[in-house]
Every structure is written in C-alpha cells, then in structure tokens.
Coordinates of C-alpha atoms in Angstrom, one line a residue:
X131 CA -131.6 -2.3 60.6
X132 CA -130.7 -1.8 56.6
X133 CA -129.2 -5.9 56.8
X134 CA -132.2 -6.9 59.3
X135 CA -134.0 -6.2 56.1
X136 CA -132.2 -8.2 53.8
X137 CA -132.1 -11.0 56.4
X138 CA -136.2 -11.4 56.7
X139 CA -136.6 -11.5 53.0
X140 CA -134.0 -14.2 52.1
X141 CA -135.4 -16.3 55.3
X142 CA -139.0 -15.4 53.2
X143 CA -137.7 -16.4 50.1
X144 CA -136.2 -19.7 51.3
X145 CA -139.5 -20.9 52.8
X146 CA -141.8 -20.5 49.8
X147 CA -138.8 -22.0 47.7
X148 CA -139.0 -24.7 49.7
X149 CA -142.3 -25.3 49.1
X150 CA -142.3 -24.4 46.0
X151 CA -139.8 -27.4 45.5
X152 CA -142.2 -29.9 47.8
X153 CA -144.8 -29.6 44.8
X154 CA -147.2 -27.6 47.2
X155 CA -147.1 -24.0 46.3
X156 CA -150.2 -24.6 44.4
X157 CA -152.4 -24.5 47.9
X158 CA -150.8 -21.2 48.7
X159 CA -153.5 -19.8 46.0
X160 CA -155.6 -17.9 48.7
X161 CA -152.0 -16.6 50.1
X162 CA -151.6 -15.0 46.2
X163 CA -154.9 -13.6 46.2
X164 CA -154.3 -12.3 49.4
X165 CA -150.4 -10.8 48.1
X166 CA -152.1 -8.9 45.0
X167 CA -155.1 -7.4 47.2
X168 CA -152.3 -5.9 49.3
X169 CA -150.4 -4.7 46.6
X170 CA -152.6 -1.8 46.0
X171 CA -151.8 -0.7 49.4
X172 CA -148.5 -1.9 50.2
X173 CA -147.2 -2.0 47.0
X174 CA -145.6 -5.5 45.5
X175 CA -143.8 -7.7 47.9
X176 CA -145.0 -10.9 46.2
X177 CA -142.2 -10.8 43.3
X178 CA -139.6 -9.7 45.9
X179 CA -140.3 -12.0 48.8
X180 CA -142.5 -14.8 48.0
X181 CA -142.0 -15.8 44.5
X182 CA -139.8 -19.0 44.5
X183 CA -138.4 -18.2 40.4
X184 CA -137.5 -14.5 41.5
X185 CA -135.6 -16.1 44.2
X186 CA -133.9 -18.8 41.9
X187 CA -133.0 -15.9 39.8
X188 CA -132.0 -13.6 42.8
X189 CA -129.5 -16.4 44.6
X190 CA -127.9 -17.5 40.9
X191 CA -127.2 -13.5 40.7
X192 CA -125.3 -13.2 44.2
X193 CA -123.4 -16.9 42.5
X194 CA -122.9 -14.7 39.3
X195 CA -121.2 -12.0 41.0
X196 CA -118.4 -14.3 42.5
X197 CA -117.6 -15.4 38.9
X198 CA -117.5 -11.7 37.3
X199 CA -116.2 -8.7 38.8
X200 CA -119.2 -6.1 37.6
X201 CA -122.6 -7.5 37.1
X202 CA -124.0 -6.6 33.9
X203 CA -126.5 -3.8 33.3
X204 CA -128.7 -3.5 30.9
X205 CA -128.6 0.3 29.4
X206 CA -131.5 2.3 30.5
X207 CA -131.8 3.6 26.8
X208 CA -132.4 0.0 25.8
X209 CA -134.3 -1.0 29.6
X210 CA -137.1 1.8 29.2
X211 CA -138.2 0.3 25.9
X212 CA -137.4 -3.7 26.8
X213 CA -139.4 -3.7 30.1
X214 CA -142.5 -3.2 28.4
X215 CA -142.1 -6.7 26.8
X216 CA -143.6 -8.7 29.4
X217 CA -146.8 -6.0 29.2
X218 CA -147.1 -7.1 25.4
X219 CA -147.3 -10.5 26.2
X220 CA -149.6 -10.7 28.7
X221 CA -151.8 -8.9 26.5
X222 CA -151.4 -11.3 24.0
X223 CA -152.5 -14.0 26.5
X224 CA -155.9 -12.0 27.2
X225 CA -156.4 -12.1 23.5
X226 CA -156.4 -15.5 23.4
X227 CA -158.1 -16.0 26.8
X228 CA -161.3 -13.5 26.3
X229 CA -162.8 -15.3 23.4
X230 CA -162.9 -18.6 24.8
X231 CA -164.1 -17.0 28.4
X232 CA -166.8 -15.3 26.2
X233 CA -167.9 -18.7 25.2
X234 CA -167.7 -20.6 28.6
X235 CA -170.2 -17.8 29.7
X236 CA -172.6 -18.5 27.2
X237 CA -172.5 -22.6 27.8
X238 CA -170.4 -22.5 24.3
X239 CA -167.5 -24.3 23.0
X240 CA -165.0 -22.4 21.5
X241 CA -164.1 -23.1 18.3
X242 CA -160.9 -21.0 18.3
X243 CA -157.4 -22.6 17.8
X244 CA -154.2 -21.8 19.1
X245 CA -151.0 -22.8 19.3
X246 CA -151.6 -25.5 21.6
X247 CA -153.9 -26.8 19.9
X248 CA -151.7 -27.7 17.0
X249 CA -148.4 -28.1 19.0
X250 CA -147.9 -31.0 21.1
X251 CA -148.1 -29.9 24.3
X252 CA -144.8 -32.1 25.2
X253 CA -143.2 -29.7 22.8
X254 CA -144.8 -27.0 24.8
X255 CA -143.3 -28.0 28.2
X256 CA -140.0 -28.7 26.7
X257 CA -139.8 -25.2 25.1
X258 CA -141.2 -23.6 28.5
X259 CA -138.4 -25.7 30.3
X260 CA -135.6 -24.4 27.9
X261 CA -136.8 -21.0 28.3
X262 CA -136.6 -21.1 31.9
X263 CA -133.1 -22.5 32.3
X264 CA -131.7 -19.8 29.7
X265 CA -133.2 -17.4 31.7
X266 CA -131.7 -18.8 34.9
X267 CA -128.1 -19.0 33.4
X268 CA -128.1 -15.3 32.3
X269 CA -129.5 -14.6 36.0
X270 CA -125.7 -15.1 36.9
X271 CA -124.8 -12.1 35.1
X272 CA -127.5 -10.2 35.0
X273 CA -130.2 -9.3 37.6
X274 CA -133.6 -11.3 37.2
X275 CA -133.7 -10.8 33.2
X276 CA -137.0 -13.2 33.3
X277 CA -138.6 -10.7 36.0
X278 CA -137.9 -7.8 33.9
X279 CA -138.5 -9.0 30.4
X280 CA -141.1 -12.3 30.3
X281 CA -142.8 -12.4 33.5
X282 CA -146.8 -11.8 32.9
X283 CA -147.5 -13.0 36.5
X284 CA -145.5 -9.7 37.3
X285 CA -147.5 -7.7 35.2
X286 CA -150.8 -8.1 37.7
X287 CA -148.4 -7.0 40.9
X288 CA -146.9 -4.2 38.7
X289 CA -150.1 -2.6 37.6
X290 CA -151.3 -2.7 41.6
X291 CA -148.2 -0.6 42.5
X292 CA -149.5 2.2 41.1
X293 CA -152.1 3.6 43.5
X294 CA -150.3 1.9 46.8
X295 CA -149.7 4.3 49.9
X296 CA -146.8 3.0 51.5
X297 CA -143.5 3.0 49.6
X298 CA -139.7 3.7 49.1
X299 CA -139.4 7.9 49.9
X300 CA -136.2 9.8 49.3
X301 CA -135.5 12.4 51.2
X302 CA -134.1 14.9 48.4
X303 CA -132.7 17.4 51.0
X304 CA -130.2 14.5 52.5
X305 CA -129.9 12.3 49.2
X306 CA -125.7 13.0 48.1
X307 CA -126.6 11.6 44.7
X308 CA -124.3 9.1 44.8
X309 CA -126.6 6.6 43.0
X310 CA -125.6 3.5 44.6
X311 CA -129.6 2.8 44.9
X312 CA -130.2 2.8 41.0
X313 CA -126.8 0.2 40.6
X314 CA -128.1 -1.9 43.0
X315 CA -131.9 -1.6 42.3
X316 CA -132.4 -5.9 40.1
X317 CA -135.2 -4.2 38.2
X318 CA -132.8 -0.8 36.8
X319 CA -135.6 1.4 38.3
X320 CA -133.7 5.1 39.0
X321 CA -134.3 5.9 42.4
X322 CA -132.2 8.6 42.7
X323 CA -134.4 10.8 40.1
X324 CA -138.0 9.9 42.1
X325 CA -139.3 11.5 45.1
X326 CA -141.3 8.2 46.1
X327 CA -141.9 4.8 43.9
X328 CA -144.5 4.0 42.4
X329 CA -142.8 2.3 39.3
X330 CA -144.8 -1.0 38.0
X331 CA -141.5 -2.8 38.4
X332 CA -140.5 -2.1 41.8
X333 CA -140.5 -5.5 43.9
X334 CA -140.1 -4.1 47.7
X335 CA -136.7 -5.7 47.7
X336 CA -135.7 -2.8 49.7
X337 CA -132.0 -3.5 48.0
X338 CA -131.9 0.2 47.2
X339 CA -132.5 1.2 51.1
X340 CA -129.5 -1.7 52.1
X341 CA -127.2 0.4 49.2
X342 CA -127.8 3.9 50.9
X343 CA -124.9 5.0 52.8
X344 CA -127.0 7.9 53.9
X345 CA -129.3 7.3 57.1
X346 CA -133.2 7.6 56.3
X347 CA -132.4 9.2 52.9
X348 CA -134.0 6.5 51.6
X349 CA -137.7 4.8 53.7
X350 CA -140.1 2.8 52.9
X351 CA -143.2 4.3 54.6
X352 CA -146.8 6.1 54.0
X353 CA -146.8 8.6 50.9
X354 CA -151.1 8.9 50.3
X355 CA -152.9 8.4 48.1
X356 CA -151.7 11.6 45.8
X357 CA -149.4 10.9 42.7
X358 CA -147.4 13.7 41.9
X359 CA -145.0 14.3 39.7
X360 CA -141.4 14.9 41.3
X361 CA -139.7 17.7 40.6
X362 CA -136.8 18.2 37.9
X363 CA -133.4 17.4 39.1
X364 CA -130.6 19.6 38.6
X365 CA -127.7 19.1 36.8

C-alpha cells in the first residue's frame, strides 16, 4: 500500500510535467483554483503532486542521491528560521502589488515604480532563469531548496494547511521513535514530535508514511477541525 502511494504521485507528477513542458499548464488555472480551495480541507497536495518545478526538483534529488552517499540536510537550528524566507518575500510582492490594485480600482494609473520598471525585463528573465537552474543543481543534494526557501506560490497552499481536517496522524502509542519519517520528510518538518500535521510546509508527499517501518503508526486521515497542541515528548 505504502509504495502504491509513491507510485500514484510520481504517475501525477509526470503528467502535469508533461504538460507543463507542452506550454499548456496555463489552461489548468481553474484546476489551481480548484487545488487551493481543497487545501483547506485536505490539506496541500498541489506542491507535492501537481506542481511540475517541485517535481523537477524532486526527480534531480532521487539523481542526487546516486552521486552522494547521504543527502544533505539542512540543520533544523538554521531550517526553523530559513523557511520563513519565502513568507518575507511574498509579502514584499503584496507591497508592491496593493498600491497599484488600489489604483486599478479607482480607474487610476499608478504612478509607482519598481524594479521592473527600471530593469530591462530581459535582464529580468535572465536573472529568473539563473535563479532557477541554481536552484535545480543544488536540488541534487538537497531536497527541494526552491520549495522550502523561495517559493511564494507555496506560501498560498501553506497558509491553507492550517485549518484542513484530513492529514498525516501518528499514532504515539505504536511510534518506536526511530525518526526515519523526519530524515525522509523534503521539507525537514519533524514528524516524530507532532501528534497530527498541520505545518504550512507539509506537501502530502506521504514520504514520511513510505519511511515508517511501523504499520499505521503513521495515516493520513480525518483529524477535525480542533488544533491542539501535542503533548511534550519525553526524553
């Protein structure tokens, strides 16, 4: 069942990165709308299964780890800080945005600059190109660093996680602790400390549900609409 899983998602992924490489994905735009409205009850499946540059970065990582022994982690000390990165950014983009949707509203035209309206925008794609490809070589070694770090698109599936009421559930009384779900969780979420996830960057990837070794320790199925806090864990 756990590689059934794993099977579905990678024949998911190959389809919309297909059409995303058939210049097409833009008329999937209802599909999108129809991804982040199920978010709030499913929680985000979008970044895990449909989103053809999580994929990219998801295949280049299994490549990775036939070159190097131990994929790279990032240390949570540094993670739990560097994750909120992409948060700051998209917030910097609504900053820019609101003023000039302020303006549209009122039949205005906004008088605000930016950057691209002083940079050529050729400059602009270039840059956006080179950040991508960086991002895709360190994919090899570690998992989906764009994802984590840059990725405002994210943000919108990430926030919608929070009140869903189906999700990943530990069962604390069978859970061994051997926390083979955290080292194989792409998005360094620690599984093995949470009752449930809610955590704005899970994906649904299910990875940490392949990883158990423990039957239905770990499930992905209805929690409610409650959040509560889990309980301490002991040393």
């Amino acid at each position: 069942m756990k590689s059934k899983i794993q099977v579905v998602r990678i024949f998911s992924q190959l389809i919309f990165l297909g059409i995303w490489s058939f210049g097409i994905y833009y008329k999937f735009s209802y599909l999108i709308l129809f991804l982040l409205g199920t978010t709030l009850i499913f929680g985000n499946f979008f970044c895990g299964w449909v989103c053809p540059f999580g994929s990219a970065q998801n295949y280049l990582g299994r490549i990775g780890s036939l070159i190097t022994k131990k994929k790279l982690k990032m240390p949570n000390t540094v993670h739990k800080y560097l994750k909120y990165t992409r948060y700051v950014i998209f917030a910097i983009i609504l900053l820019k945005i609101a003023p000039n949707f302020i303006y549209d509203l009122n039949g205005y035209t906004s008088f605000l600059f930016t950057a691209y309206d002083i940079i050529d925008a050729t400059f602009i794609l270039s840059f956006s190109n080179i950040i991508m490809i960086t991002y895709l070589v360190i994919a090899l070694f570690f998992d989906r660093p764009f994802c984590n770090y840059l990725c405002t698109e994210g943000v919108k599936f990430g926030l919608s996680n929070i009140p869903r009421i189906f999700s990943i559930k530990r069962n604390k009384e069978s859970c061994v602790n051997c926390k083979f779900c955290d080292k194989k969780c792409p998005q360094n979420i620690i599984i093995s400390s949470k009752d449930y996830v809610r955590d704005i960057q899970c994906i649904n990837c299910m990875e940490c549900i392949t990883a158990c070794p423990i039957k239905d320790t770990l499930k992905y199925q209805y929690i409610g609409w409650k959040i509560r806090k889990p309980p301490k864990q002991k040393n």
